[in-house]
Coordinates of C-alpha atoms and ligand atoms in Angstrom, one line a residue:
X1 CA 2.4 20.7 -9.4
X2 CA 4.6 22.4 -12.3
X3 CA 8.0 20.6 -12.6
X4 CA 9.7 23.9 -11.4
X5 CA 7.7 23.9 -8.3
X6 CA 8.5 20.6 -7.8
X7 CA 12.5 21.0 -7.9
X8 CA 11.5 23.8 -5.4
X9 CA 10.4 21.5 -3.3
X10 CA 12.8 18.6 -3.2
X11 CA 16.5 18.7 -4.4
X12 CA 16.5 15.3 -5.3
X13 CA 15.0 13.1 -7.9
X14 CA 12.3 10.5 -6.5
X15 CA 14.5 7.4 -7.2
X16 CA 17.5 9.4 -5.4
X17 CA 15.2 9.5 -2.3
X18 CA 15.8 6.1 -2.2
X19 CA 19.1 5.5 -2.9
X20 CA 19.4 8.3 -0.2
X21 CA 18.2 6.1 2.1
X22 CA 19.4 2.8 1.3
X23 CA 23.2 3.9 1.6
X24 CA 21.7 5.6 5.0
X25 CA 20.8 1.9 6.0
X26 CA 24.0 0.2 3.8
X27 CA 26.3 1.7 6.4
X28 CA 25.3 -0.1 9.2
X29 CA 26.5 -3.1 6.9
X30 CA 29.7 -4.6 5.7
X31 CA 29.1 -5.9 2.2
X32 CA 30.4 -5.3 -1.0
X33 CA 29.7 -2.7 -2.5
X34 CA 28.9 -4.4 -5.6
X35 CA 26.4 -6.3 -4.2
X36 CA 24.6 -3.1 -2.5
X37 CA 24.5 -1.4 -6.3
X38 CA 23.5 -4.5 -7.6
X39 CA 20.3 -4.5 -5.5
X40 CA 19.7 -0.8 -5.5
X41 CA 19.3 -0.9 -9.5
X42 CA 16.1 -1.4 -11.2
X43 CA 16.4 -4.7 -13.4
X44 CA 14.5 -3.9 -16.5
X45 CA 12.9 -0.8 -17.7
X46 CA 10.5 -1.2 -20.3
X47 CA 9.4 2.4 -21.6
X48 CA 6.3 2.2 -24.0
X49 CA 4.9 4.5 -26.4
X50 CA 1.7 3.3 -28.2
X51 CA -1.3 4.9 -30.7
X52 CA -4.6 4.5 -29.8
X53 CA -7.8 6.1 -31.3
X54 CA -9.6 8.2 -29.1
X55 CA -12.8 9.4 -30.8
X56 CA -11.7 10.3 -34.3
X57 CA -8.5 11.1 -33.6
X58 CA -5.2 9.0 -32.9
X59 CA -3.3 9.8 -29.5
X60 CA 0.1 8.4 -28.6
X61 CA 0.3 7.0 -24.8
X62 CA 3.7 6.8 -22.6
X63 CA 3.6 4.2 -20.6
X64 CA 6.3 2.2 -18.6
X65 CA 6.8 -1.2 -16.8
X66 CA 10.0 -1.7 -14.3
X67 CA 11.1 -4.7 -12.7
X68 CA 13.3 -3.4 -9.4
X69 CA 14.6 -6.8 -8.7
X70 CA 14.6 -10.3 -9.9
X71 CA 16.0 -11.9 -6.8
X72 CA 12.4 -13.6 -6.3
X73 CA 10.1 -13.9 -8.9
X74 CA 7.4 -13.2 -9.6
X75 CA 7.6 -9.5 -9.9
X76 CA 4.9 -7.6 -8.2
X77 CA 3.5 -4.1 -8.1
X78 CA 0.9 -2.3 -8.9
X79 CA -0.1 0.1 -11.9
X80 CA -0.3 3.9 -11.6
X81 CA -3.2 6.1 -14.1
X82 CA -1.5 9.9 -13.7
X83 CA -0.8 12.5 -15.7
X84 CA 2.4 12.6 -13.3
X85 CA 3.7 9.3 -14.5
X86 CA 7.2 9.5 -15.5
X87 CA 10.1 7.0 -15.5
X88 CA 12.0 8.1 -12.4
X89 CA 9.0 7.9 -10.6
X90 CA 7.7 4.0 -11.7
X91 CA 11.4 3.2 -11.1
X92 CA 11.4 4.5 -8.2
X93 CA 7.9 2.6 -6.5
X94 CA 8.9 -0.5 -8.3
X95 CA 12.4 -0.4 -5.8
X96 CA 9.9 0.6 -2.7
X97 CA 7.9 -2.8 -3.7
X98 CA 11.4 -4.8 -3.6
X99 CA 12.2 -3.5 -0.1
X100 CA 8.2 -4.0 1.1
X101 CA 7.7 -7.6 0.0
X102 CA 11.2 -8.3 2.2
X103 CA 9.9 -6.4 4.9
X104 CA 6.4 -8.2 4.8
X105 CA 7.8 -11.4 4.0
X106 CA 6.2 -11.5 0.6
X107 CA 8.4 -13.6 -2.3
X108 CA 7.9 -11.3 -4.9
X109 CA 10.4 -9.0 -6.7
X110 CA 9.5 -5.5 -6.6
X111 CA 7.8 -3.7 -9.8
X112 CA 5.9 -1.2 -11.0
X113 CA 3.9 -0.2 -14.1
X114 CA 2.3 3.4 -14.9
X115 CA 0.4 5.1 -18.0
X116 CA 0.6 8.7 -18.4
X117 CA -2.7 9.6 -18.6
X118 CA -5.5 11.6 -16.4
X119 CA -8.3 8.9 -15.7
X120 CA -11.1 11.2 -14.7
X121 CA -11.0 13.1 -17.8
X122 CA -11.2 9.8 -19.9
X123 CA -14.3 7.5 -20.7
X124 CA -14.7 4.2 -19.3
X125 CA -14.4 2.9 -22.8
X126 CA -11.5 4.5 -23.0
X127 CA -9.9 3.7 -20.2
X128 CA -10.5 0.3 -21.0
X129 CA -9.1 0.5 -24.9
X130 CA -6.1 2.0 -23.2
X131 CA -5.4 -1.1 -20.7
X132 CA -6.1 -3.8 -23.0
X133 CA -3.4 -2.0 -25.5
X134 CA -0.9 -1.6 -22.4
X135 CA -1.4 -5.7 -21.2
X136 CA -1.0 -6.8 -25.1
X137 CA 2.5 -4.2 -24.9
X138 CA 3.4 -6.5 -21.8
X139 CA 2.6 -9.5 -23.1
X140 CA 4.5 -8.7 -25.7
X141 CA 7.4 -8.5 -24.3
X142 CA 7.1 -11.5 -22.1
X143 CA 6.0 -8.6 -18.9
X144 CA 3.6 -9.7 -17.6
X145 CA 2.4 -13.6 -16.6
X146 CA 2.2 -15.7 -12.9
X147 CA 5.4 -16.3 -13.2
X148 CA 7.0 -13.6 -14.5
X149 CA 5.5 -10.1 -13.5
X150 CA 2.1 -9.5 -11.6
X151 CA 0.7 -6.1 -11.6
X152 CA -2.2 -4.8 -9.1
X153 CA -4.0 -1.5 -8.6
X154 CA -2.5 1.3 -7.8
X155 CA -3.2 5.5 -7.7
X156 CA -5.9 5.9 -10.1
X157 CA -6.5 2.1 -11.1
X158 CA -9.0 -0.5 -9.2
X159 CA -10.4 -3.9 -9.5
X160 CA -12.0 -2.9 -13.0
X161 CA -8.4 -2.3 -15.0
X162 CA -7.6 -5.5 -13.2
X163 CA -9.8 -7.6 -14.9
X164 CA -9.6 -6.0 -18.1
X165 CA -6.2 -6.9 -18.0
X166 CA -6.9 -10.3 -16.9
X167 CA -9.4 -11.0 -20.0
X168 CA -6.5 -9.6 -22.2
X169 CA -3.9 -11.8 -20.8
X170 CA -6.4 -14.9 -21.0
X171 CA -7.4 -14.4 -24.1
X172 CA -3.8 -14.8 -25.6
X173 CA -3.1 -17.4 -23.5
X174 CA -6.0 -19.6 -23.9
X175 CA -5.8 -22.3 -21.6
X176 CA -3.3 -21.1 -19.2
X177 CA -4.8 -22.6 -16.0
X178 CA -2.7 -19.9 -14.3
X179 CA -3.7 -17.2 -16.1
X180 CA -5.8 -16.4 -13.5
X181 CA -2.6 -15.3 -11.5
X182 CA -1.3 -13.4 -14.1
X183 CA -2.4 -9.8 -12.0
X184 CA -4.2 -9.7 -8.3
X185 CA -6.9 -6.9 -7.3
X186 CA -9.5 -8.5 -9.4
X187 CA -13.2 -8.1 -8.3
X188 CA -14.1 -11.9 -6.3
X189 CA -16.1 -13.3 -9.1
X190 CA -13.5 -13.0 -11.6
X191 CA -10.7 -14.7 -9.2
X192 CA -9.8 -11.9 -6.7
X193 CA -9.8 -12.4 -3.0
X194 CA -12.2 -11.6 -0.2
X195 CA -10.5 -8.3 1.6
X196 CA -7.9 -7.0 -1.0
X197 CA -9.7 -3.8 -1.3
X198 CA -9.5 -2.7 1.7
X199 CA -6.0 -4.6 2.6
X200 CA -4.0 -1.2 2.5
X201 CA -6.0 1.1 4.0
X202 CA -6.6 -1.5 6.9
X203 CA -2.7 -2.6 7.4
X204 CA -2.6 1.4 7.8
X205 CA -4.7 1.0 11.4
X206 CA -2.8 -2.5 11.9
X207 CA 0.8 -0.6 11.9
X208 CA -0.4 2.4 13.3
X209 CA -2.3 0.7 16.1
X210 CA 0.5 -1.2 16.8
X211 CA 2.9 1.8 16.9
X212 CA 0.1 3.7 19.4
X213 CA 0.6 0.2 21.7
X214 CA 3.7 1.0 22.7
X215 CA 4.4 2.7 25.9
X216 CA 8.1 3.7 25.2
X217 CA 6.9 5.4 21.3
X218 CA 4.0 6.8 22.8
X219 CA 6.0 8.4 25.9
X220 CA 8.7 9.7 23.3
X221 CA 5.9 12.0 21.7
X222 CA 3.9 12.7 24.6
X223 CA 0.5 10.9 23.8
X224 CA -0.9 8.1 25.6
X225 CA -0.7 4.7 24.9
X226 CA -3.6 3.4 22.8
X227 CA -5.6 4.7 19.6
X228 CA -8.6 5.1 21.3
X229 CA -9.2 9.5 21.1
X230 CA -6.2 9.8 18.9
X231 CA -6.7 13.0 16.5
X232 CA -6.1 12.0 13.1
X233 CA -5.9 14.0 9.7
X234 CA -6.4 12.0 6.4
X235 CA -4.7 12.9 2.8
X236 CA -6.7 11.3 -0.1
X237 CA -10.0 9.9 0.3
X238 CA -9.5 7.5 -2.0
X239 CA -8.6 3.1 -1.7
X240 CA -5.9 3.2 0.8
X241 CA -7.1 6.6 2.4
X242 CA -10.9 5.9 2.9
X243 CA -10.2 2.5 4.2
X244 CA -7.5 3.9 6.3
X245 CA -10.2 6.6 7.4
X246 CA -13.4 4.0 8.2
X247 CA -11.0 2.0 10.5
X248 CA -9.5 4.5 12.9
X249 CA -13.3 5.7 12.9
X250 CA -14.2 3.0 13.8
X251 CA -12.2 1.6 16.3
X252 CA -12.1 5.2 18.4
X253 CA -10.1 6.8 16.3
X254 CA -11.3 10.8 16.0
X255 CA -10.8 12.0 12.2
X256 CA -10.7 15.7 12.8
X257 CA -9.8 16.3 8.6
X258 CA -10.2 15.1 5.6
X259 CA -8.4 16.9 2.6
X260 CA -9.3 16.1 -1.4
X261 CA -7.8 17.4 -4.2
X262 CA -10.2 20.1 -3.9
X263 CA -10.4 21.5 -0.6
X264 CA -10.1 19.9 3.0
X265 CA -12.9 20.1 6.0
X266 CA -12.1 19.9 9.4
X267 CA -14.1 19.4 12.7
X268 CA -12.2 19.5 16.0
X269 CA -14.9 16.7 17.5
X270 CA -14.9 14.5 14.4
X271 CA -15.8 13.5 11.0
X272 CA -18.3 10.8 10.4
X273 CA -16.4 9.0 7.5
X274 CA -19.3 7.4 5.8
X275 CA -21.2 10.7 5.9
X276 CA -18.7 12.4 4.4
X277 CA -18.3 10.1 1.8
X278 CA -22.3 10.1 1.3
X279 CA -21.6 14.0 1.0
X280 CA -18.7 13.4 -1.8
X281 CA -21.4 10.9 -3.7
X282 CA -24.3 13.7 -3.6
X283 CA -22.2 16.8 -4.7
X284 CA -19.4 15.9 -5.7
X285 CA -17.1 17.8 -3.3
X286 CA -16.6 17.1 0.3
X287 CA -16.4 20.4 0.7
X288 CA -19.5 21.8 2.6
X289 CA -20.2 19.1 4.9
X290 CA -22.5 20.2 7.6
X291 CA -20.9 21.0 11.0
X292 CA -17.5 21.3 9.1
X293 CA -15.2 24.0 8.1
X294 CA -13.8 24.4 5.1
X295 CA -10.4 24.2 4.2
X296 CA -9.9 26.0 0.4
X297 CA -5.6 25.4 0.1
X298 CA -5.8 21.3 0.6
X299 CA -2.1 21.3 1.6
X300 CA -2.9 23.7 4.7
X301 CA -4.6 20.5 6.1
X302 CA -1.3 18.7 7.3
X303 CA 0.2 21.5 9.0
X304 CA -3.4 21.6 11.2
X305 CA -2.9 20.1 15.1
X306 CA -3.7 16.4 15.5
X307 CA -1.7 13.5 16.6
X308 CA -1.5 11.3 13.7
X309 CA -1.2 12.5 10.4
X310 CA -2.1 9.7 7.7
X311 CA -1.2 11.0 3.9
X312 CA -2.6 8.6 1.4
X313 CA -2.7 10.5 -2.1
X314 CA 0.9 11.1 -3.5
X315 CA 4.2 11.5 -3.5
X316 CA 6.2 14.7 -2.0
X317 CA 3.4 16.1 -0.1
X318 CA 5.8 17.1 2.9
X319 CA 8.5 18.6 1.9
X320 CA 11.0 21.5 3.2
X321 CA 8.7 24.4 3.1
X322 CA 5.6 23.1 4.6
X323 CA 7.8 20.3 7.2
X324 CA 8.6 22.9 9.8
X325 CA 4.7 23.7 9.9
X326 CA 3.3 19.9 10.8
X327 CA 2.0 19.3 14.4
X328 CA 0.8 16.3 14.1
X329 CA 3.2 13.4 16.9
X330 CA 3.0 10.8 14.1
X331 CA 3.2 10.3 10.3
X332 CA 1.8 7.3 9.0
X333 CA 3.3 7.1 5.6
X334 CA 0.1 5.4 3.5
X335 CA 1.4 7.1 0.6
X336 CA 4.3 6.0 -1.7
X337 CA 7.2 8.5 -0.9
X338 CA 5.3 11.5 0.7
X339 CA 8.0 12.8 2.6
X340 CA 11.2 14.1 1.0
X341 CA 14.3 13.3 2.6
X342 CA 15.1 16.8 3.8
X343 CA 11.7 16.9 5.1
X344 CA 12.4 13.7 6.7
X345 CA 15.3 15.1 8.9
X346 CA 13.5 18.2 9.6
X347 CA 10.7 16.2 10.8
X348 CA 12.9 13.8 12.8
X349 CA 14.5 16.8 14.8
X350 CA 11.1 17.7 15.7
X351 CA 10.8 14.4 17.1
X352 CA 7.9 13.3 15.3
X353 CA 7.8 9.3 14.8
X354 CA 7.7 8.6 11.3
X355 CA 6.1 4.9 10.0
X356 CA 7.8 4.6 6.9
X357 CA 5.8 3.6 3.5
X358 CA 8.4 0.7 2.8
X359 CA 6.7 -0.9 5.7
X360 CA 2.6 0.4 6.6
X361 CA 1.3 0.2 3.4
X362 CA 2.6 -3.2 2.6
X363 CA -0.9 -4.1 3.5
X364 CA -2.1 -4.4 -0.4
X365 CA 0.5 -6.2 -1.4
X366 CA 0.2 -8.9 1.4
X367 CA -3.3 -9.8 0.5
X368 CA -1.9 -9.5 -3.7
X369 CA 0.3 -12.9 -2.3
X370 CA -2.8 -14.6 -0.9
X371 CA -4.6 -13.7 -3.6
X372 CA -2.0 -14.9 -6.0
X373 CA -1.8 -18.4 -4.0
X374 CA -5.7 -18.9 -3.9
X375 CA -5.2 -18.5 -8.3
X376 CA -2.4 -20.9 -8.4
X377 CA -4.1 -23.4 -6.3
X378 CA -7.6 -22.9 -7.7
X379 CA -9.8 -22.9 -4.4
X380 CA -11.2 -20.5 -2.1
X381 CA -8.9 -20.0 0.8
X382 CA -10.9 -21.8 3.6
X383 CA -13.0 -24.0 1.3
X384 CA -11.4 -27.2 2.9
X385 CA -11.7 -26.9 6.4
X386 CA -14.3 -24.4 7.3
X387 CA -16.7 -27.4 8.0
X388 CA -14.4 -30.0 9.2
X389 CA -13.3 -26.7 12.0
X390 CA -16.7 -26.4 12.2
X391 CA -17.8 -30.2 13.3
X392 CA -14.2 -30.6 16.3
X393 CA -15.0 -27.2 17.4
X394 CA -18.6 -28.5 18.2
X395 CA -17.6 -32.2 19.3
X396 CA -15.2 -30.4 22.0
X397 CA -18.0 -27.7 23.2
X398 CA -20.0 -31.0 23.9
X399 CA -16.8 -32.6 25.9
X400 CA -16.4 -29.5 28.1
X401 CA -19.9 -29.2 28.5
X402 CA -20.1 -32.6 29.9
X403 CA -17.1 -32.3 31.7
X404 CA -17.7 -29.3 33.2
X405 CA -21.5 -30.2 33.6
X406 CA -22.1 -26.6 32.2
X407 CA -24.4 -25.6 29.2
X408 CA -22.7 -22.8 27.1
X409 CA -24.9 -20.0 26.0
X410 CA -25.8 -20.3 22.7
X411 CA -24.5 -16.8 22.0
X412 CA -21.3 -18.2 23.3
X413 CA -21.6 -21.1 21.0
X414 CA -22.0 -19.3 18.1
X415 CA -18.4 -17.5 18.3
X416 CA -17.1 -20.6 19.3
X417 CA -18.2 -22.9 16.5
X418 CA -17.8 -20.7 13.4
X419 CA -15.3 -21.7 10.8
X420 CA -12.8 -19.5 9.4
X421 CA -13.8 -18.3 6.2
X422 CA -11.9 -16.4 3.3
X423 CA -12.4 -13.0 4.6
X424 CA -11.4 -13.6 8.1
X425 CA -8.2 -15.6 6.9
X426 CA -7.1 -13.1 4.8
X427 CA -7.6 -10.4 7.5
X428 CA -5.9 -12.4 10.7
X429 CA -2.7 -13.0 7.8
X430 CA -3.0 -9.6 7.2
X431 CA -2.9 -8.7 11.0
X432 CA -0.2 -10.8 11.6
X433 CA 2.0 -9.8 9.0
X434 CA 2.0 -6.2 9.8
X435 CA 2.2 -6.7 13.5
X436 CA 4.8 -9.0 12.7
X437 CA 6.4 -6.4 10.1
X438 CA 6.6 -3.4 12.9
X439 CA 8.6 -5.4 15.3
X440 CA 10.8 -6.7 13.3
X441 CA 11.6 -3.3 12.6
X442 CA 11.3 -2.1 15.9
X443 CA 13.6 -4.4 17.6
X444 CA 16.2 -3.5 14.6
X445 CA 15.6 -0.2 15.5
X446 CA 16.4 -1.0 19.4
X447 CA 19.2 -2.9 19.1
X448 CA 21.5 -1.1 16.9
X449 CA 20.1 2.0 18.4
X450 CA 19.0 3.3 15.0
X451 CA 17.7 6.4 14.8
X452 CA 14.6 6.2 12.8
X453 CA 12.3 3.3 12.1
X454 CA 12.7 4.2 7.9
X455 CA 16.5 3.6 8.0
X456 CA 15.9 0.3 10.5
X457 CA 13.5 -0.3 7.8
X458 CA 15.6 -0.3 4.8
X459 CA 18.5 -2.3 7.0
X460 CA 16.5 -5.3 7.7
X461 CA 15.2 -4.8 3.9
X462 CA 18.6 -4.8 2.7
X463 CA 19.6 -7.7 4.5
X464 CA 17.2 -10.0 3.8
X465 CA 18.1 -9.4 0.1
X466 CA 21.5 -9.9 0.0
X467 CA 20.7 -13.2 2.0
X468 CA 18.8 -14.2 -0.7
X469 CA 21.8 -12.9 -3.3
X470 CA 24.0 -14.9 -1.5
X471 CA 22.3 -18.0 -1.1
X472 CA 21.4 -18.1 -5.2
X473 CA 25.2 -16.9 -5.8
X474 CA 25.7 -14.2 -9.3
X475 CA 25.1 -16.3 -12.2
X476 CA 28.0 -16.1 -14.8
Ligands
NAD501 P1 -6.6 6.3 -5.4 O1 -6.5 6.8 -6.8 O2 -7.7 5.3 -5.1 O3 -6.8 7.5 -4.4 C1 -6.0 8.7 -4.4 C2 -6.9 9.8 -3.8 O4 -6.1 11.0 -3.5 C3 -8.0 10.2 -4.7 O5 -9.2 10.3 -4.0 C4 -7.6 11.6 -5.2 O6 -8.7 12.5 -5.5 C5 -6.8 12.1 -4.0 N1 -5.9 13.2 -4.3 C6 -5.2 13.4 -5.4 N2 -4.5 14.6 -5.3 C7 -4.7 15.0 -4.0 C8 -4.3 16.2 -3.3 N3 -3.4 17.1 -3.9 N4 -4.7 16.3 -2.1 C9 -5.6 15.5 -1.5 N5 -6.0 14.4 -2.1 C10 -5.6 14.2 -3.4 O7 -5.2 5.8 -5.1 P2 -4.8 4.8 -3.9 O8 -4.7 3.4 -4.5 O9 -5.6 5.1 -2.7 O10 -3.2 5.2 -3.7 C11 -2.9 6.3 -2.8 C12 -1.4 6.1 -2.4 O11 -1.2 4.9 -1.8 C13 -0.4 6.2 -3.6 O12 0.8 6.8 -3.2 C14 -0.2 4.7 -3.9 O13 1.0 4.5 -4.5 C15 -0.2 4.2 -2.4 N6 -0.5 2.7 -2.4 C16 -1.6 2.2 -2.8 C17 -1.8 0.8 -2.7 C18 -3.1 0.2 -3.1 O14 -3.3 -1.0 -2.8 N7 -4.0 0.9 -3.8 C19 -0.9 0.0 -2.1 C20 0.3 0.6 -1.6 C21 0.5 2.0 -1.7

């Protein structure tokens, strides 16, 4: 989208979204106001510009590195490849990432790193040229480390950049027993952790599942409680989205459309996910997937009628000319910033629940934290008591069987005795974190009779920050 077209669309910059709706959520505070500008400011901007030689010639790259907040450290957040990159928006994702790790109970301060360049018009070689350049730039300047600043993936990146960057960082710090830590996202057999592929995309269903359990939301938009039948339209087919996608699929969830960047296709009884991605891998288009219609104009796919309406591609998607036009009962916000605030009110006076981004797709940076603790302490998460769970849970199958004088099936036992292992850690953390997450929210919500769960959101955000302010004091 042209710059113009974008001012068309939203009145305010990306990072004045934000502030927008942190002094939304301030009010319901009294603190200084020193304090509240404090936190609302990004830390450290670190703009880059560096050459790098792309066939025969020599291109310049912009990229850029923020660090929101150092109120907990490590930074954390994940790096953007888009031809969109710009400093208002990495400042403005490296504030959500601040607000998220509070909301999710994550230590981290918030960050964000981006590189302004188009990924699927690049070669793998150079893709990797340019992120072992950008991870020597943050080295550099003392940006990146376990310690200091962790990135992840992000829009256009995945577990590959992630372990380019770790080789780069290792091999300056040979070593560094930590250096392992120094980014999370990485593939498992170079130190990542079972389940952080998929972490977003599946904290998506967690929140949203959790939302549809509620008898009071669900009443308040006229569905019934449950996901179970639910009508869902997905933005973005690809990390967050297609794992999004796969688990309302499969747990009863009916994905009526899908929209890509080039086109969207919609079935009123369904779309098989894993066909459809099958179809992407064939022709390169999901457009043209049998029993399904074709949608040419992509955006026309959130203004179709459903009941949940997931985007999980970019920013701005819904905005003030297309907001009056959305059907869908709930938005589930996978996406960093989709909404702009005056699509926000326009959306909340149609009544349509809105789960904020701050909060459902803290998912990926949940499963970052456990991934980051399984570097620092150097073992599989698991490793040590998957046996030992193994041996008590058998020894007290044989106590009740002897007390009870009953043999369990061995079906039975097979549930029963099973250890936990890394993945189904990872995902029971991940469950209970954003269950956890929505009613903290909630409850905020309730009790100071907030009117949307974003501003509720930010509040209990907010406040668990300038706890933390307030407990270190302001250096002098
Ligand atoms: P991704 O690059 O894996 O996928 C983005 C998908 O969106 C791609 O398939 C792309 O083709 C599609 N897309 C681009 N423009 C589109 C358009 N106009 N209409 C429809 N689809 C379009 O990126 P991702 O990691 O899935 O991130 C998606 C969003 O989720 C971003 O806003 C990102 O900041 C946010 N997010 C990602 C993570 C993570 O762990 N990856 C965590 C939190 C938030």
């Amino acid at each position: 989208m042209s710059k113009k077209n974008q001012n068309k669309i939203n009145s305010y910059s990306f990072f004045n979204c934000i502030e927008k709706n942190f002094d939304k959520a301030s009010r319901y505070l009294s603190i200084e106001q020193g304090l509240l500008n404090q936190i609302k400011s990004c830390n450290s901007v670190y703009r880059i510009h560096f050459p790098v030689k792309i066939g025969k010639n020599i291109e310049v790259i912009e990229a850029y590195r923020v660090q929101h907040s150092h109120h907990k450290l490590p930074c954390k957040g994940g790096i953007r490849y888009s031809t969109k990159v710009n400093q208002d928006e990495i400042m403005t994702l490296s504030a959500l990432m601040t607000y998220k790790c509070a909301i999710v109970d994550v230590p981290f301060g918030g960050a964000k790193g981006g590189i302004k360049i188009d990924p699927q018009k690049m070669s793998e070689e150079n893709i990797e040229t340019i992120t072992r350049r950008y991870t020597l730039e943050l080295i550099k300047k003392n940006f990146i480390g376990p310690g200091i600043d962790v990135p992840a993936p992000d829009y256009g990146t995945g577990e590959k950049e992630m372990s380019w960057i770790f080789d780069t960082f290792s091999s300056i710090r040979p070593g560094d027993i930590d250096a392992l830590a120094c980014v999370t996202g990485k593939p498992v057999s170079q130190g990542g952790v079972r389940g952080r592929k998929e972490a977003t995309g599946l904290g998506v269903f967690y929140g949203i599942r959790e939302l549809c359990q509620m008898k009071e939301d669900m009443a308040y938009v006229g569905l019934n409680t449950g996901l179970i039948g639910k009508k869902i339209i997905i933005q973005g087919l690809g990390n967050v989205g297609y794992h999004a996608a796969s688990f309302f699929h499969q747990y009863g969830g009916i994905i009526v459309a899908l929209a890509e960047r080039e086109g969207a296709i919609y079935n009123k009884k369904g779309l098989d996910v894993h066909e459809v991605i099958l179809h992407l891998k064939n022709t390169g288009s999901i457009l043209n997937f049998p029993g399904s219609k074709n949608i040419k104009n992509t955006e026309n796919a959130l203004e179709l009628e459903c009941d949940i309406l997931i985007p999980a591609a970019l920013e701005n998607v819904i905005h003030k000319r297309n907001a009056h036009r959305i059907q869908a009962k709930i938005i589930g916000e996978a996406a960093n910033g989709p909404i702009t605030p005056e699509a926000d009110e326009i959306l909340e006076k149609k009544g349509i629940i809105i789960v904020p981004d701050i909060y459902l797709n803290a998912g990926g940076v949940t499963v970052s934290y456990f991934e980051w603790l399984k570097n620092l302490s150097h073992v599989r998460h698991g490793r040590m008591e998957k046996r030992f769970s193994e041996n008590m849970n058998a020894e007290l199958l044989q106590v009740i069987e002897t007390t009870c004088n009953k043999k369990i099936s061995n079906e039975e036992k097979k549930i029963i005795l099973r250890g936990a292992r890394e993945i189904d850690l990872v995902r029971s953390g991940l469950e209970d974190t954003m269950i956890s997450g929505f009613h903290k929210i909630r409850d905020l919500k309730k009790s100071l009779k907030i009117d949307n769960l974003r501003t509720a959101a930010f509040l209990f955000a907010i406040n668990k920050i300038v706890d933390s302010y307030e407990k270190l004091g302001i250096f002098p």
